[in-house]
XYZ file of C-alpha atoms in Angstrom:
339
model
C 23.306 -60.483 43.814
C 26.597 -60.389 41.997
C 27.450 -58.086 39.466
C 27.938 -58.941 36.012
C 31.690 -58.470 34.606
C 31.106 -57.081 30.914
C 34.756 -57.101 30.635
C 36.419 -55.903 27.379
C 34.401 -55.657 24.192
C 34.286 -54.836 20.429
C 33.060 -51.492 19.845
C 30.045 -50.560 18.817
C 29.013 -51.323 15.068
C 28.087 -48.388 13.100
C 24.223 -47.285 13.344
C 22.661 -49.077 10.987
C 19.483 -49.696 9.380
C 19.205 -53.072 10.498
C 17.409 -54.622 13.175
C 13.814 -53.966 15.138
C 14.584 -50.532 15.849
C 15.519 -49.472 11.927
C 12.222 -47.853 10.605
C 12.066 -45.344 13.418
C 15.467 -43.887 13.148
C 15.110 -44.185 9.675
C 15.687 -40.615 8.276
C 18.238 -37.805 6.804
C 16.658 -35.012 8.020
C 18.820 -32.845 10.007
C 17.094 -33.737 13.319
C 17.068 -37.029 12.867
C 20.962 -36.808 12.223
C 21.530 -35.338 15.198
C 19.332 -38.132 17.180
C 22.523 -40.375 14.743
C 25.160 -38.447 16.285
C 24.211 -38.270 20.127
C 23.718 -41.693 20.402
C 26.678 -42.785 18.714
C 28.006 -41.215 21.585
C 26.307 -42.149 24.735
C 26.029 -45.651 23.896
C 29.012 -46.893 24.488
C 28.775 -45.430 28.101
C 26.475 -46.253 31.295
C 25.399 -43.186 31.649
C 21.345 -42.788 32.183
C 19.612 -41.217 29.347
C 15.991 -39.842 29.067
C 14.401 -39.812 25.817
C 11.832 -36.903 25.449
C 9.485 -36.349 22.416
C 5.780 -36.977 21.579
C 4.553 -40.243 21.742
C 4.772 -42.338 18.446
C 7.897 -40.041 17.608
C 10.214 -43.320 18.558
C 11.239 -43.418 21.867
C 11.158 -46.492 22.472
C 13.418 -47.914 19.484
C 15.782 -44.871 20.240
C 16.468 -46.405 23.725
C 16.058 -49.985 21.736
C 19.483 -48.344 20.086
C 21.375 -47.160 22.337
C 21.193 -50.831 24.298
C 22.355 -52.121 21.040
C 25.855 -49.830 20.865
C 26.532 -50.402 24.766
C 28.965 -53.003 26.623
C 25.595 -53.915 27.804
C 24.282 -55.071 24.594
C 24.182 -58.621 25.056
C 22.062 -58.262 28.567
C 18.975 -57.621 28.261
C 16.234 -55.142 27.224
C 13.645 -54.609 29.407
C 10.410 -52.018 29.056
C 8.422 -51.176 31.656
C 5.832 -49.325 30.813
C 5.325 -46.883 33.588
C 1.710 -45.309 32.776
C 0.311 -48.656 32.208
C 0.432 -50.525 35.649
C -1.383 -49.728 38.398
C 0.397 -47.761 42.132
C -0.806 -50.414 43.589
C 1.842 -52.914 41.841
C 4.494 -50.608 40.087
C 6.394 -51.081 42.965
C 6.299 -54.974 42.844
C 6.996 -55.024 39.374
C 10.044 -53.412 39.948
C 11.703 -54.764 42.403
C 9.556 -57.731 43.130
C 8.550 -58.981 45.816
C 9.528 -62.313 48.137
C 7.127 -65.535 48.580
C 4.054 -64.864 50.615
C 4.734 -60.657 50.929
C 1.706 -59.682 48.577
C -2.039 -62.211 47.681
C -0.666 -64.476 50.782
C 0.676 -67.193 49.459
C 1.888 -65.804 46.191
C 5.935 -66.956 44.897
C 9.056 -64.771 44.656
C 8.605 -62.652 41.813
C 11.620 -60.641 39.894
C 11.117 -57.633 39.073
C 12.175 -55.673 36.391
C 15.816 -54.271 38.098
C 16.433 -58.445 38.900
C 15.053 -59.335 35.229
C 17.273 -56.487 33.494
C 20.657 -57.098 35.668
C 23.457 -56.965 33.064
C 21.828 -55.081 30.494
C 19.026 -51.490 30.574
C 16.023 -50.968 32.110
C 13.309 -48.932 29.957
C 11.014 -46.363 31.810
C 9.182 -45.084 29.469
C 6.497 -42.525 30.886
C 8.479 -42.099 33.732
C 6.307 -38.927 34.589
C 3.843 -41.218 35.062
C 5.143 -42.847 37.712
C 3.646 -42.392 41.481
C 5.645 -39.625 44.084
C 6.197 -42.561 46.210
C 7.971 -44.501 43.303
C 9.845 -41.905 42.414
C 11.355 -41.373 45.878
C 12.188 -45.274 45.964
C 13.825 -44.998 42.116
C 15.620 -41.770 42.816
C 17.259 -43.858 46.519
C 17.651 -47.215 43.635
C 19.855 -45.172 41.596
C 21.812 -43.009 44.579
C 22.558 -46.481 46.184
C 22.302 -48.799 43.353
C 20.107 -50.279 46.057
C 16.893 -51.708 46.024
C 14.723 -54.398 48.471
C 12.037 -56.672 46.957
C 8.862 -55.983 48.860
C 9.090 -58.099 51.891
C 12.377 -58.706 51.710
C 15.260 -57.295 54.367
C 18.231 -58.376 51.845
C 19.001 -56.031 49.308
C 20.348 -56.732 45.916
C 22.311 -54.972 43.827
C 21.301 -52.541 40.628
C 23.546 -53.659 38.022
C 21.409 -51.574 34.770
C 21.728 -49.146 32.544
C 18.639 -47.174 32.979
C 17.330 -44.693 30.055
C 14.163 -43.398 30.362
C 10.936 -41.310 28.404
C 8.051 -39.209 28.630
C 6.356 -37.572 26.085
C 5.628 -34.218 28.459
C 8.683 -31.802 29.027
C 10.636 -32.160 31.979
C 10.286 -28.875 33.199
C 6.739 -28.360 32.674
C 6.454 -31.416 34.508
C 9.143 -30.313 37.469
C 6.835 -27.046 38.012
C 2.842 -29.233 38.202
C 4.694 -31.904 40.570
C 4.380 -34.601 38.082
C 8.016 -35.325 38.463
C 10.555 -34.487 41.410
C 13.190 -32.192 40.247
C 16.257 -34.865 41.307
C 15.307 -37.167 39.836
C 14.680 -35.506 36.559
C 18.838 -34.270 37.572
C 19.600 -38.029 37.751
C 17.472 -39.187 34.758
C 18.716 -36.903 32.804
C 22.725 -36.860 33.086
C 22.219 -37.438 28.975
C 19.368 -35.877 26.770
C 17.990 -37.138 23.620
C 15.086 -35.168 22.082
C 12.873 -37.025 19.263
C 11.894 -34.945 16.736
C 8.297 -35.424 15.720
C 7.579 -36.765 12.162
C 6.310 -33.288 11.268
C 9.892 -31.190 11.049
C 11.561 -33.822 9.254
C 11.026 -32.328 5.826
C 11.550 -35.636 3.222
C 12.000 -37.969 5.636
C 8.438 -38.762 5.830
C 7.818 -39.784 2.149
C 11.457 -41.844 3.124
C 9.448 -43.879 5.721
C 6.535 -43.954 3.854
C 8.954 -45.669 1.029
C 10.564 -48.112 3.900
C 6.960 -49.078 5.005
C 5.678 -50.097 2.030
C 8.750 -51.834 0.819
C 8.055 -54.074 3.659
C 5.312 -54.778 3.170
C 5.382 -55.385 -0.467
C 8.313 -58.119 0.187
C 5.755 -60.117 3.451
C 3.666 -59.644 0.136
C 5.491 -60.010 -2.449
C 3.531 -56.791 -4.566
C 4.693 -54.570 -6.115
C 2.110 -51.446 -4.931
C 3.227 -47.772 -5.496
C 2.093 -44.506 -4.440
C -0.158 -42.323 -6.865
C 1.215 -38.899 -7.314
C -1.593 -36.878 -5.123
C -0.905 -39.523 -2.739
C 3.276 -39.006 -1.579
C 1.840 -35.064 -2.138
C -0.281 -35.700 0.979
C 2.022 -37.485 2.484
C 3.976 -33.916 2.959
C 1.055 -32.240 3.526
C -0.439 -33.712 6.540
C 0.963 -33.285 9.884
C 1.230 -36.782 11.073
C 0.530 -35.791 14.979
C 0.735 -39.527 16.130
C 4.397 -39.160 13.980
C 5.733 -42.672 12.580
C 2.791 -44.661 14.697
C 0.259 -42.817 13.290
C 2.261 -42.847 9.368
C 2.812 -46.962 9.397
C -0.649 -47.314 10.620
C -1.946 -45.121 8.005
C 0.611 -47.223 5.080
C -0.516 -50.415 6.342
C -4.548 -49.595 6.195
C -3.757 -47.857 2.372
C -2.066 -51.338 1.584
C -4.950 -54.195 2.189
C -7.261 -51.301 0.604
C -5.023 -50.984 -2.663
C -4.660 -52.331 -5.628
C -1.284 -51.441 -7.277
C -1.430 -47.547 -6.517
C -2.417 -46.422 -3.374
C -4.862 -43.954 -3.264
C -5.392 -40.930 -0.829
C -8.348 -41.864 1.237
C -7.419 -44.730 2.623
C -4.517 -42.856 3.062
C -5.474 -40.244 5.365
C -8.741 -41.210 6.074
C -11.309 -38.004 6.476
C -10.925 -36.617 10.325
C -13.847 -35.092 12.110
C -11.500 -33.892 14.965
C -8.280 -33.332 12.718
C -8.893 -30.383 11.345
C -5.538 -30.724 9.012
C -7.450 -32.999 7.035
C -9.015 -32.865 3.924
C -12.559 -34.254 3.554
C -12.918 -37.298 0.962
C -15.087 -36.191 -1.266
C -12.258 -33.645 -1.867
C -10.014 -36.362 -2.916
C -11.854 -37.757 -5.515
C -12.859 -36.380 -8.862
C -15.827 -37.590 -10.520
C -14.846 -37.803 -14.091
C -18.349 -38.316 -16.411
C -17.807 -41.982 -19.419
C -17.215 -40.127 -22.878
C -15.718 -36.760 -21.228
C -12.700 -34.862 -24.046
C -9.109 -36.130 -22.471
C -8.900 -32.440 -22.704
C -11.934 -31.716 -20.745
C -11.239 -34.539 -18.121
C -6.812 -33.399 -17.767
C -8.499 -29.289 -17.272
C -11.027 -31.113 -14.044
C -8.126 -32.802 -12.402
C -5.522 -29.975 -12.761
C -7.944 -27.214 -11.753
C -9.111 -29.675 -8.724
C -5.959 -30.684 -8.335
C -5.070 -26.574 -7.720
C -8.062 -26.398 -5.358
C -7.266 -29.228 -3.156
C -3.862 -27.774 -2.399
C -6.156 -24.610 -2.313
C -3.815 -22.584 -4.621
C -0.291 -23.520 -4.239
C 1.147 -24.371 -7.815
C 4.378 -25.839 -6.522
C 1.986 -28.347 -4.431
C 0.217 -29.504 -7.027
C 2.768 -29.848 -9.543
C 4.717 -32.912 -7.680
C 1.295 -34.369 -7.057
C 0.413 -34.086 -11.001
C 3.686 -35.160 -11.844
C 4.388 -32.588 -13.760
C 6.464 -29.338 -14.539
C 6.003 -26.151 -12.700
C 6.821 -24.658 -16.397
C 3.774 -26.738 -17.486
C 1.494 -26.160 -14.718
C 1.335 -22.741 -15.804
C 1.865 -23.786 -19.419
C -1.819 -25.203 -19.185
C -3.148 -22.721 -17.413
C -2.569 -20.526 -19.393
C -3.893 -22.101 -22.076
C -6.439 -22.727 -20.321
C -6.913 -18.472 -19.656
C -6.722 -18.006 -23.322
C -9.905 -20.400 -24.109
C -11.902 -19.033 -21.738
C -11.171 -15.773 -23.348
C -11.399 -16.509 -26.667
C -14.151 -17.845 -25.350
C -15.655 -15.164 -23.972
C -15.469 -12.703 -27.442
């Protein structure tokens, strides 16, 4: 196989929020700004990159962004999910096989290394590769050569390799899931994707992005309620950006004009940080006085946020000073009633 000559290419464009990888890389938090900086630096090189981070934190989209900034961006971007392919066929998936070498008369199979020729090969969850395949992969990285199953002639591995794992690489080495020598080959340039809970206001930025997309598609103008916006910040998002996107879509489908908390973050008995649905709604009797309704809402919101007045004020859409004034008024009214 002949190598592809890339020649002189134009400088990569600045990292923007356009393209299929935009959403997971959107963010102004210091953690995401560091990710942007690293992608800008490593993108134009041909260095191997190891992306680490929790599931749903955007590792595949970061890999695609690196590819888009590389001199290989005109070539293919091929993804192999190492954990989703049975151990018996992973070799054929990566390297291909010759006619008749598997399943009798099966035709020639072109593997991922050939499909990614001249571009980027992304090995997602690389720590799930069986030990023997890790040895094969290490050999390919060292020699830049590989063999199809059943072949005697080698092929040139003309790819830029990016790998990812949701495990701690060093712990994976200690537990025997990852060869130490392969780790060093993969992690020429490591990039850690931060979990959403550590990205501060990026949660609201992403939520607004997803909602705007849905509004544009459906030609609607739906919006979040103040309490829903507060819950976006309070929730820990164990599923990261993937979970956030799914929750926004579910709330969009169930909501009319205003998206509320219950469909946004449903109660889950397996997760202690998610409030029960009963605590997210307030039953008001028809004919109640406005003053009494307001007081009930404020007290219920304070109870919901476990007494945190700043979060309650944000959810209610009022200033902290206004909330304190309301509470002082309720306290004085109670004292007068008791006297």
